[in-house]
Tab-separated table of N, CA and C in Angstrom:
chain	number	residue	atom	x	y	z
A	1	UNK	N	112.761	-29.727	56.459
A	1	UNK	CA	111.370	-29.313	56.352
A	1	UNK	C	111.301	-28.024	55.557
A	2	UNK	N	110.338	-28.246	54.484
A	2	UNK	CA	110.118	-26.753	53.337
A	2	UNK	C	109.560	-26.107	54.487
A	3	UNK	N	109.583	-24.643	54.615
A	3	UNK	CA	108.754	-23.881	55.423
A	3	UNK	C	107.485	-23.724	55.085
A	4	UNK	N	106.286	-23.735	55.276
A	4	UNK	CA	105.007	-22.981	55.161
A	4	UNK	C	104.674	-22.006	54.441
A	5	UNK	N	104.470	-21.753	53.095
A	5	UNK	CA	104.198	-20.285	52.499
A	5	UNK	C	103.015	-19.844	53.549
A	6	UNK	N	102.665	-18.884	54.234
A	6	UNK	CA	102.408	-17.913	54.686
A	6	UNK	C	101.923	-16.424	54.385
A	7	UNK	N	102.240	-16.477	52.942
A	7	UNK	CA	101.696	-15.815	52.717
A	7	UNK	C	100.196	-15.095	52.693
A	8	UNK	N	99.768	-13.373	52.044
A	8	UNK	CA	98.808	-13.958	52.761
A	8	UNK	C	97.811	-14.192	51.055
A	9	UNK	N	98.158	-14.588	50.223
A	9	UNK	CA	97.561	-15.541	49.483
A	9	UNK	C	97.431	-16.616	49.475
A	10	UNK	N	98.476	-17.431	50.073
A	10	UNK	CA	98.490	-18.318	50.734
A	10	UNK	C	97.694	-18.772	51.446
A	11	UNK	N	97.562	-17.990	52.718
A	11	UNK	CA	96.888	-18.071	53.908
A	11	UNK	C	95.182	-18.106	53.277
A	12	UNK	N	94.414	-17.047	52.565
A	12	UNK	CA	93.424	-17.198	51.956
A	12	UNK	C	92.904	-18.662	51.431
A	13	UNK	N	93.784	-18.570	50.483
A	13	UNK	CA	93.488	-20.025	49.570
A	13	UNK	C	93.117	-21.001	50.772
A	14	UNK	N	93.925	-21.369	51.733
A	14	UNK	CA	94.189	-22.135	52.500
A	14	UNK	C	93.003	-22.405	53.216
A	15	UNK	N	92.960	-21.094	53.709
A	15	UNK	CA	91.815	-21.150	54.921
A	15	UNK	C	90.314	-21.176	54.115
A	16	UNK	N	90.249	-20.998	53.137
A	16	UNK	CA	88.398	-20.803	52.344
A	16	UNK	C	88.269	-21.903	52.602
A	17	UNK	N	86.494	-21.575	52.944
A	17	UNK	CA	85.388	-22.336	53.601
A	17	UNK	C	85.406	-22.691	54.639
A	18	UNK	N	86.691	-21.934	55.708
A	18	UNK	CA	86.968	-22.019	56.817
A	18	UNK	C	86.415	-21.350	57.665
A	19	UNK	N	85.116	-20.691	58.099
A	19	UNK	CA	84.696	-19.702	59.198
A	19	UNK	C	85.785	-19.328	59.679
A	20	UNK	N	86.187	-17.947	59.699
A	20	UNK	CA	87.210	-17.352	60.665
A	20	UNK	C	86.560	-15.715	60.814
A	21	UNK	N	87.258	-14.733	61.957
A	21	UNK	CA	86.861	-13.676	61.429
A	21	UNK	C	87.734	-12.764	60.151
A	22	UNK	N	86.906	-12.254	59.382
A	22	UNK	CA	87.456	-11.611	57.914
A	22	UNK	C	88.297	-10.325	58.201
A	23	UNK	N	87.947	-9.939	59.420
A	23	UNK	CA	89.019	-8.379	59.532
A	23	UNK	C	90.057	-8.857	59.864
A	24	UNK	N	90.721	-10.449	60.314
A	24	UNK	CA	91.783	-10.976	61.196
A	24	UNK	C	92.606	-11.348	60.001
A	25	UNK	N	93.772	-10.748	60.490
A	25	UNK	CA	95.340	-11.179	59.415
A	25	UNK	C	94.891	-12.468	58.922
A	26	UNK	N	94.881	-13.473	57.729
A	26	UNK	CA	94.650	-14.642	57.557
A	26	UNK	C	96.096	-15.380	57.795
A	27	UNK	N	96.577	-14.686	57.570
A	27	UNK	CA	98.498	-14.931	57.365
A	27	UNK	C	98.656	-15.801	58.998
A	28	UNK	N	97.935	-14.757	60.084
A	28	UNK	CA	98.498	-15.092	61.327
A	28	UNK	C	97.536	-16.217	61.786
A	29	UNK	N	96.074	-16.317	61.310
A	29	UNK	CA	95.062	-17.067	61.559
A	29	UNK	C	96.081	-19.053	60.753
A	30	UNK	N	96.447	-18.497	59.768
A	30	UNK	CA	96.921	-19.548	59.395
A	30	UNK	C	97.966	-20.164	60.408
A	31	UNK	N	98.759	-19.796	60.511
A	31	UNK	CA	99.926	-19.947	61.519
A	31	UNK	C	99.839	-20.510	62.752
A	32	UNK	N	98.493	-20.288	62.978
A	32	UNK	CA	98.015	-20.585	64.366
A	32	UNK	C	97.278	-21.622	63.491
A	33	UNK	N	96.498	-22.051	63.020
A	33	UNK	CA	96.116	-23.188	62.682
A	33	UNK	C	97.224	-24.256	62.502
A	34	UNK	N	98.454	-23.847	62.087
A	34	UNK	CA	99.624	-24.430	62.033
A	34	UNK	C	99.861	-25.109	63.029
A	35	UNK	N	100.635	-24.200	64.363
A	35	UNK	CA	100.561	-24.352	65.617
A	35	UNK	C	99.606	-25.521	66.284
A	36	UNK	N	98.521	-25.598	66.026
A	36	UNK	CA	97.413	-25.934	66.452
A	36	UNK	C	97.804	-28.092	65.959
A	37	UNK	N	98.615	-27.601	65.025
A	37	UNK	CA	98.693	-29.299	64.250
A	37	UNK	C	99.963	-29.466	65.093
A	38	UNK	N	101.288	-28.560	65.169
A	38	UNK	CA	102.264	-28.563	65.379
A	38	UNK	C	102.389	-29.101	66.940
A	39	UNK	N	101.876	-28.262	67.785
A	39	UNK	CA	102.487	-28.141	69.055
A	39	UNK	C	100.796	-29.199	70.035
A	40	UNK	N	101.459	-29.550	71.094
A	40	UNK	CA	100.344	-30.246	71.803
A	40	UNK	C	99.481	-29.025	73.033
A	41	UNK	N	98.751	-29.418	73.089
A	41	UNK	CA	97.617	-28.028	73.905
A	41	UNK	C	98.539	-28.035	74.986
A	42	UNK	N	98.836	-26.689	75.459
A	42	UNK	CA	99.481	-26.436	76.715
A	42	UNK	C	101.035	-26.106	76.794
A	43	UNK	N	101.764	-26.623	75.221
A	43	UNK	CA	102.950	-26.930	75.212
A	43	UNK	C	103.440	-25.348	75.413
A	44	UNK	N	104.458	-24.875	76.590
A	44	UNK	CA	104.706	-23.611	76.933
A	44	UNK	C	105.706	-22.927	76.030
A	45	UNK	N	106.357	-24.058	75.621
A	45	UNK	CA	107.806	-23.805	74.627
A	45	UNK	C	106.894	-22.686	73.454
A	46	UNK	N	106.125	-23.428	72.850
A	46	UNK	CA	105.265	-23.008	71.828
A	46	UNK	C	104.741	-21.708	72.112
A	47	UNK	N	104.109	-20.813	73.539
A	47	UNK	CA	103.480	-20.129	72.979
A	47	UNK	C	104.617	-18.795	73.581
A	48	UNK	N	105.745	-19.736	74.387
A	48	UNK	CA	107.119	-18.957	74.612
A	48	UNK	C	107.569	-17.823	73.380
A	49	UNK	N	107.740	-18.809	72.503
A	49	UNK	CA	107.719	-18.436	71.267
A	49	UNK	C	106.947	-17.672	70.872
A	50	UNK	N	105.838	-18.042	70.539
A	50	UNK	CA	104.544	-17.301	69.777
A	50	UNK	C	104.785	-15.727	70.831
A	51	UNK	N	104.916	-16.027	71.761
A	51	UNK	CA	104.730	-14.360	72.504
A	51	UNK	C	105.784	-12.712	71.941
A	52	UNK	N	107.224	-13.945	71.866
A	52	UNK	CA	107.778	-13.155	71.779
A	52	UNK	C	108.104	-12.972	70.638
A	53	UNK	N	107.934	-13.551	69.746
A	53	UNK	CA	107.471	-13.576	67.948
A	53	UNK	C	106.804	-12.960	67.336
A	54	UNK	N	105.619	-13.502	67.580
A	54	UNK	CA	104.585	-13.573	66.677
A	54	UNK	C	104.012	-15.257	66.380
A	55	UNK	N	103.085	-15.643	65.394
A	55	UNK	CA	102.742	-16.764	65.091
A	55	UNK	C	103.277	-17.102	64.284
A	56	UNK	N	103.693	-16.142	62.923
A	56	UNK	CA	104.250	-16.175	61.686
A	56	UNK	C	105.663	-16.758	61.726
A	57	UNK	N	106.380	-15.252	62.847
A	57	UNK	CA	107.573	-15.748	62.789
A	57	UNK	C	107.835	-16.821	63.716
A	58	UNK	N	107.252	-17.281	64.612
A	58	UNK	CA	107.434	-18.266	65.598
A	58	UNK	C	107.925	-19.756	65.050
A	59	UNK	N	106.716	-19.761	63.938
A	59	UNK	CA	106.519	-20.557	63.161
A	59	UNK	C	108.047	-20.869	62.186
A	60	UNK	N	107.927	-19.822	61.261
A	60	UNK	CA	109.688	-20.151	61.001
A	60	UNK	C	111.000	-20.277	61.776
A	61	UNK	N	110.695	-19.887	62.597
A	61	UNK	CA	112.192	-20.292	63.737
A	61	UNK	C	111.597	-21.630	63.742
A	62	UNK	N	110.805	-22.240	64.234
A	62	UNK	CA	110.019	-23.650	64.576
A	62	UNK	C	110.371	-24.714	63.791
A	63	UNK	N	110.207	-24.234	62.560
A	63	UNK	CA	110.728	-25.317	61.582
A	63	UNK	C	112.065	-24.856	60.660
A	64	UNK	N	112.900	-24.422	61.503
A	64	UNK	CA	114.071	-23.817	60.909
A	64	UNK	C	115.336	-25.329	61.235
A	65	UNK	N	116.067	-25.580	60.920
A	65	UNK	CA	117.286	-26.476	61.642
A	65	UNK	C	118.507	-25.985	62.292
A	66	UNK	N	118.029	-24.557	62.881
A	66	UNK	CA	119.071	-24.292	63.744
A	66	UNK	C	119.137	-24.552	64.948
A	67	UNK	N	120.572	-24.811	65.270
A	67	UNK	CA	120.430	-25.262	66.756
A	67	UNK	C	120.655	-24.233	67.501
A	68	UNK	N	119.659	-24.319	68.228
A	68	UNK	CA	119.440	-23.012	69.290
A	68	UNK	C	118.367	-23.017	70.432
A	69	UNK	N	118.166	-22.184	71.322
A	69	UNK	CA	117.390	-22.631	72.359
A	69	UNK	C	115.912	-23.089	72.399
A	70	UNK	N	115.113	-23.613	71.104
A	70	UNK	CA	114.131	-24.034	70.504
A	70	UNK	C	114.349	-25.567	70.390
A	71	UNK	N	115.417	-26.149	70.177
A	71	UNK	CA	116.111	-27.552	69.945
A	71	UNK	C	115.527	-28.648	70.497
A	72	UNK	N	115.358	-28.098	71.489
A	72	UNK	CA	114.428	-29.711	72.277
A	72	UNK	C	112.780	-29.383	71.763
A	73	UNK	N	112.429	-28.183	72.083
A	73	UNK	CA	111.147	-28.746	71.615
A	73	UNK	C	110.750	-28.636	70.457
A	74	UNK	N	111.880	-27.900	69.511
A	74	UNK	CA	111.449	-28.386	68.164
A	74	UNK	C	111.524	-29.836	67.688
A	75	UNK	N	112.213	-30.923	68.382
A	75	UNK	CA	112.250	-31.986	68.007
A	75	UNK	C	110.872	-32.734	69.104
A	76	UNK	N	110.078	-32.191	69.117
A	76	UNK	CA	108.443	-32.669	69.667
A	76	UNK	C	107.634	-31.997	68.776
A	77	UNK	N	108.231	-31.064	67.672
A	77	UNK	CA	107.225	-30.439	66.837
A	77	UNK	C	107.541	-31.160	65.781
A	78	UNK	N	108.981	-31.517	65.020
A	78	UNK	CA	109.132	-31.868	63.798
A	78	UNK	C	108.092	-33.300	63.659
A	79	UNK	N	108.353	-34.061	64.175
A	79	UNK	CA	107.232	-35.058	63.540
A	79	UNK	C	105.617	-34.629	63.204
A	80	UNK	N	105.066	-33.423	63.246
A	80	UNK	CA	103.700	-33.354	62.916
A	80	UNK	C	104.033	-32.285	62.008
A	81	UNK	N	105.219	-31.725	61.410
A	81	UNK	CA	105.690	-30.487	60.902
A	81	UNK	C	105.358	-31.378	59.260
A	82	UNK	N	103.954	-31.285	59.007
A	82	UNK	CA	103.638	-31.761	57.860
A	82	UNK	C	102.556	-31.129	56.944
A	83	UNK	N	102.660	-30.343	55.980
A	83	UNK	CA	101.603	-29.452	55.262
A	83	UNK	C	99.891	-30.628	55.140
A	84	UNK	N	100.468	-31.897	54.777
A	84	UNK	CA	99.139	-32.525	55.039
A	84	UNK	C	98.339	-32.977	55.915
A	85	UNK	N	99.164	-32.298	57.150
A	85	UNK	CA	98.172	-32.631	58.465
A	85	UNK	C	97.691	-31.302	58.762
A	86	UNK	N	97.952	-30.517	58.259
A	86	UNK	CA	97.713	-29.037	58.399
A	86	UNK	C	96.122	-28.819	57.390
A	87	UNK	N	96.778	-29.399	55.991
A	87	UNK	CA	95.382	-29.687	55.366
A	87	UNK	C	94.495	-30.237	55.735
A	88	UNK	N	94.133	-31.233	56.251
A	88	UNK	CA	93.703	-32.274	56.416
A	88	UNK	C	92.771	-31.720	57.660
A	89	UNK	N	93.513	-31.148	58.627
A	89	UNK	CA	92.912	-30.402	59.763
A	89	UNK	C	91.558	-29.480	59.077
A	90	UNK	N	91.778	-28.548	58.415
A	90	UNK	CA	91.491	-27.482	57.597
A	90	UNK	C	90.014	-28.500	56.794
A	91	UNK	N	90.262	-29.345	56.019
A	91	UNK	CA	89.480	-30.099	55.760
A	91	UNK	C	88.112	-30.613	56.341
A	92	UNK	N	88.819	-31.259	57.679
A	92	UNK	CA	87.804	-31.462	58.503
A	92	UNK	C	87.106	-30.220	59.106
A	93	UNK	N	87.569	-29.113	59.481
A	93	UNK	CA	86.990	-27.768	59.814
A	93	UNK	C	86.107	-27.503	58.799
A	94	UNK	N	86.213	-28.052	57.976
A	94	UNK	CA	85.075	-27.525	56.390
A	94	UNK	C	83.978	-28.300	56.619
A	95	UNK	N	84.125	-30.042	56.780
A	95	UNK	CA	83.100	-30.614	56.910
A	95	UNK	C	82.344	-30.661	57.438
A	96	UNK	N	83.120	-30.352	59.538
A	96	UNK	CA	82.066	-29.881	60.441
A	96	UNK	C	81.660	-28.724	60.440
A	97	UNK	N	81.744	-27.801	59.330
A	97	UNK	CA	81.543	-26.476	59.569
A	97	UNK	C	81.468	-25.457	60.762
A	98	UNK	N	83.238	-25.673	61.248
A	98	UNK	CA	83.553	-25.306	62.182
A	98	UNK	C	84.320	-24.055	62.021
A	99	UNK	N	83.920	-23.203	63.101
A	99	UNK	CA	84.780	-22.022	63.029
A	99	UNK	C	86.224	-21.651	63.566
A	100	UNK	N	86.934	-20.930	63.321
A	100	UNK	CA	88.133	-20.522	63.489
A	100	UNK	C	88.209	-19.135	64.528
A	101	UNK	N	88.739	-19.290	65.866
A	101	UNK	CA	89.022	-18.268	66.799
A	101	UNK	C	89.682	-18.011	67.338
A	102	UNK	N	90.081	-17.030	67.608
A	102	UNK	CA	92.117	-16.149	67.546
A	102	UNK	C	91.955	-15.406	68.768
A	103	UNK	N	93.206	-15.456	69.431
A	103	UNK	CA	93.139	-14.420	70.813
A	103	UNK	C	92.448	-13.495	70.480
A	104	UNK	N	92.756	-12.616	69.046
A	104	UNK	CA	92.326	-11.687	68.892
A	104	UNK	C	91.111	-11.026	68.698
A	105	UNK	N	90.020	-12.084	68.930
A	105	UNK	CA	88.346	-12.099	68.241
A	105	UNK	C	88.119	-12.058	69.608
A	106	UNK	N	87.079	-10.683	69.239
A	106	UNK	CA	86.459	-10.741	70.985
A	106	UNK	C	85.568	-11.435	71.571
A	107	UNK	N	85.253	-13.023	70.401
A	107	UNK	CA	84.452	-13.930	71.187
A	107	UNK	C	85.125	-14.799	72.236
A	108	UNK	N	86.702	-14.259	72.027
A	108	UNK	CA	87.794	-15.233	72.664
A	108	UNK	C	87.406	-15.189	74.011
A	109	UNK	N	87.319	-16.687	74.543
A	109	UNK	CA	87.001	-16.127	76.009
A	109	UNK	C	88.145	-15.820	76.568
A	110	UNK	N	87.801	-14.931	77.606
A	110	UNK	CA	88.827	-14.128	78.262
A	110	UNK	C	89.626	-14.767	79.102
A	111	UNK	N	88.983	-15.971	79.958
A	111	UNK	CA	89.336	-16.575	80.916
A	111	UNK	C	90.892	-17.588	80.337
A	112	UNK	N	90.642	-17.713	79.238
A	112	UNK	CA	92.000	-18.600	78.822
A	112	UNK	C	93.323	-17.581	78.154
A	113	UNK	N	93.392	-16.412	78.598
A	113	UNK	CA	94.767	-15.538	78.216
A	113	UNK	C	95.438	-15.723	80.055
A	114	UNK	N	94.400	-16.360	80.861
A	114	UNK	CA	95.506	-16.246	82.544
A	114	UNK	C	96.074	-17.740	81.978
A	115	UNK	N	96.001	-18.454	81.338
A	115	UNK	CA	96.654	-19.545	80.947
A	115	UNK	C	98.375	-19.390	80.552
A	116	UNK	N	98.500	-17.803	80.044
A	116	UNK	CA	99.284	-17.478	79.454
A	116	UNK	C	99.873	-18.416	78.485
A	117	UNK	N	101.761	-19.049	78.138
A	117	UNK	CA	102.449	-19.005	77.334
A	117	UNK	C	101.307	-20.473	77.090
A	118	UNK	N	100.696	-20.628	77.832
A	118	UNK	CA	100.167	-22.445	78.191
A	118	UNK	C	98.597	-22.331	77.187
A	119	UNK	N	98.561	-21.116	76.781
A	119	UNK	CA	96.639	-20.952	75.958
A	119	UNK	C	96.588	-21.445	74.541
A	120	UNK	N	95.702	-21.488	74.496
A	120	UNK	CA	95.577	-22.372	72.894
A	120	UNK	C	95.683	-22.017	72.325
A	121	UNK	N	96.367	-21.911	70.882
A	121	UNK	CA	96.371	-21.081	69.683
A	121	UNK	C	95.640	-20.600	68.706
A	122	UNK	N	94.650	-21.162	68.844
A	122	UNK	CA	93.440	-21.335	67.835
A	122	UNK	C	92.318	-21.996	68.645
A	123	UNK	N	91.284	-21.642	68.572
A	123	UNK	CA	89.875	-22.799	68.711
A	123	UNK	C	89.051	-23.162	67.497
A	124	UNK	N	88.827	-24.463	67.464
A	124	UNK	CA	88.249	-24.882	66.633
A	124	UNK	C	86.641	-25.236	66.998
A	125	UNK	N	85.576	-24.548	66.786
A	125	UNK	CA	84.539	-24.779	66.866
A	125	UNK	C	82.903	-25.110	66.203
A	126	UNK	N	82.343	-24.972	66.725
A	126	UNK	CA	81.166	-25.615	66.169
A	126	UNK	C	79.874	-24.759	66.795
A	127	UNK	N	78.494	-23.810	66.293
A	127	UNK	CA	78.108	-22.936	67.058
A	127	UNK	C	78.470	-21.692	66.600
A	128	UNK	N	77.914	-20.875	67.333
A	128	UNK	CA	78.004	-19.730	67.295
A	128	UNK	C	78.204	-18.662	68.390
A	129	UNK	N	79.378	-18.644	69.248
A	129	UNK	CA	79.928	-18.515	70.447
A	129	UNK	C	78.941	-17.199	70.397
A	130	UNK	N	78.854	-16.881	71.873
A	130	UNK	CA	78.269	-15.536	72.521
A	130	UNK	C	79.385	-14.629	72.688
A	131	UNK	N	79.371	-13.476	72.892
A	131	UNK	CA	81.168	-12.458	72.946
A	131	UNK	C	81.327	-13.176	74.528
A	132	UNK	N	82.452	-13.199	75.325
A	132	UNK	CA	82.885	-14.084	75.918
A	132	UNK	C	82.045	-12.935	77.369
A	133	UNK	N	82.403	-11.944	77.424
A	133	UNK	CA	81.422	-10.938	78.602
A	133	UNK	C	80.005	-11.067	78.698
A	134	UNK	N	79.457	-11.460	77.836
A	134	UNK	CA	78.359	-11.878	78.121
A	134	UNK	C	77.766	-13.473	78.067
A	135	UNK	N	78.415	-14.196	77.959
A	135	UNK	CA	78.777	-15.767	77.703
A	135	UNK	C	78.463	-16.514	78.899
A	136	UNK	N	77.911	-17.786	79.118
A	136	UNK	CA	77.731	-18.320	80.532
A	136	UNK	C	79.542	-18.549	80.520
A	137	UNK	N	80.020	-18.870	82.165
A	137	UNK	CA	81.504	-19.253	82.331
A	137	UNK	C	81.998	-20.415	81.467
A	138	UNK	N	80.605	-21.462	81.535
A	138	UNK	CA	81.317	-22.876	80.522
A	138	UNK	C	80.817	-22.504	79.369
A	139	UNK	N	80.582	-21.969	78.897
A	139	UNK	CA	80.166	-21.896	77.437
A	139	UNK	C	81.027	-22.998	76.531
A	140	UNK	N	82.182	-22.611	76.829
A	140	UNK	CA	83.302	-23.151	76.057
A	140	UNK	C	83.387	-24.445	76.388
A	141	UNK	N	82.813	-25.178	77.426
A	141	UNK	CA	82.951	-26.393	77.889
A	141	UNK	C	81.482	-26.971	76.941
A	142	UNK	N	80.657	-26.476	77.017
A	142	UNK	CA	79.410	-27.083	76.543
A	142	UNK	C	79.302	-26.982	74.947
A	143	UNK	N	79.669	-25.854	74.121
A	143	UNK	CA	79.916	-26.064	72.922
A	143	UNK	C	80.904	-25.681	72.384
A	144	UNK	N	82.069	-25.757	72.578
A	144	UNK	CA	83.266	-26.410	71.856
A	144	UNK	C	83.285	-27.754	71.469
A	145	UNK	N	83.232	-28.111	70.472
A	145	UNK	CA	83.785	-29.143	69.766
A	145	UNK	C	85.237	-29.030	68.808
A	146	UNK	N	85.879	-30.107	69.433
A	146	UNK	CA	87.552	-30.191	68.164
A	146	UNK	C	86.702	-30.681	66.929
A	147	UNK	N	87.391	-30.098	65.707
A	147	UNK	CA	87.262	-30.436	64.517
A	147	UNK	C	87.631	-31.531	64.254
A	148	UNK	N	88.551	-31.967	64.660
A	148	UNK	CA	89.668	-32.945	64.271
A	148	UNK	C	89.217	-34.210	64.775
């Protein structure tokens, strides 16, 4: 598997016409959109990683072929470890004109960081979330929509 340029020209190109927030690394926003194709919601291995990483670098150990304590569940990631499902994702986020949201955006609701290594990497939405402190509790249940 080629790795992911990542860069963050990369990451730009990539993500336009993508709603995300503009002060947020795109580099890491990408990565996590990565993630998001890569790993299945909940998968702990994944955000094992991501914690003690980063997204970026998580990501290259992820699709690296070393054998090492990543081994099993990188072989539940390599089959989706594909730049055109990554596009393709990205794509559809354009059509539904859906937005892009990162732990790091304080619309993130709060309630999904007690999820810990198990929280989602990205949300893909639809709307215009409320900041999560002032948000009804389901917000996220009633308008979240997957892009995909």
């Amino acid at each position: 598997m080629t790795q992911p340029d990542l860069s963050m020209d990369a990451a730009v190109t990539a993500l336009a016409g993508v709603d995300r927030p503009r002060d947020r690394d795109a580099s890491e926003t990408y990565a996590r959109v990565w993630w998001s194709v890569l790993a299945e919601p909940g998968d702990g291995a994944a955000g094992e990683l991501m914690a003690r990483f980063g997204p970026e670098d998580a990501l290259r150990i992820a699709l690296s072929d070393v054998d090492d304590e990543w081994s099993s569940a990188r072989s539940r990631w390599m089959p989706r470890a594909d730049s055109g499902a990554v596009r393709r994702a990205l794509d559809a986020a354009r059509r539904a004109g859906a937005r892009l949201l990162v732990p790091s955006d304080p619309r993130w609701p709060s309630r999904l960081h007690d999820l810990g290594t198990h929280a989602p990497h990205v949300l893909w939405l639809r709307g215009d979330p409320e900041p999560a402190e002032s948000a009804p509790t389901d917000w996220h249940v009633a308008e979240l929509e997957l892009a995909l």
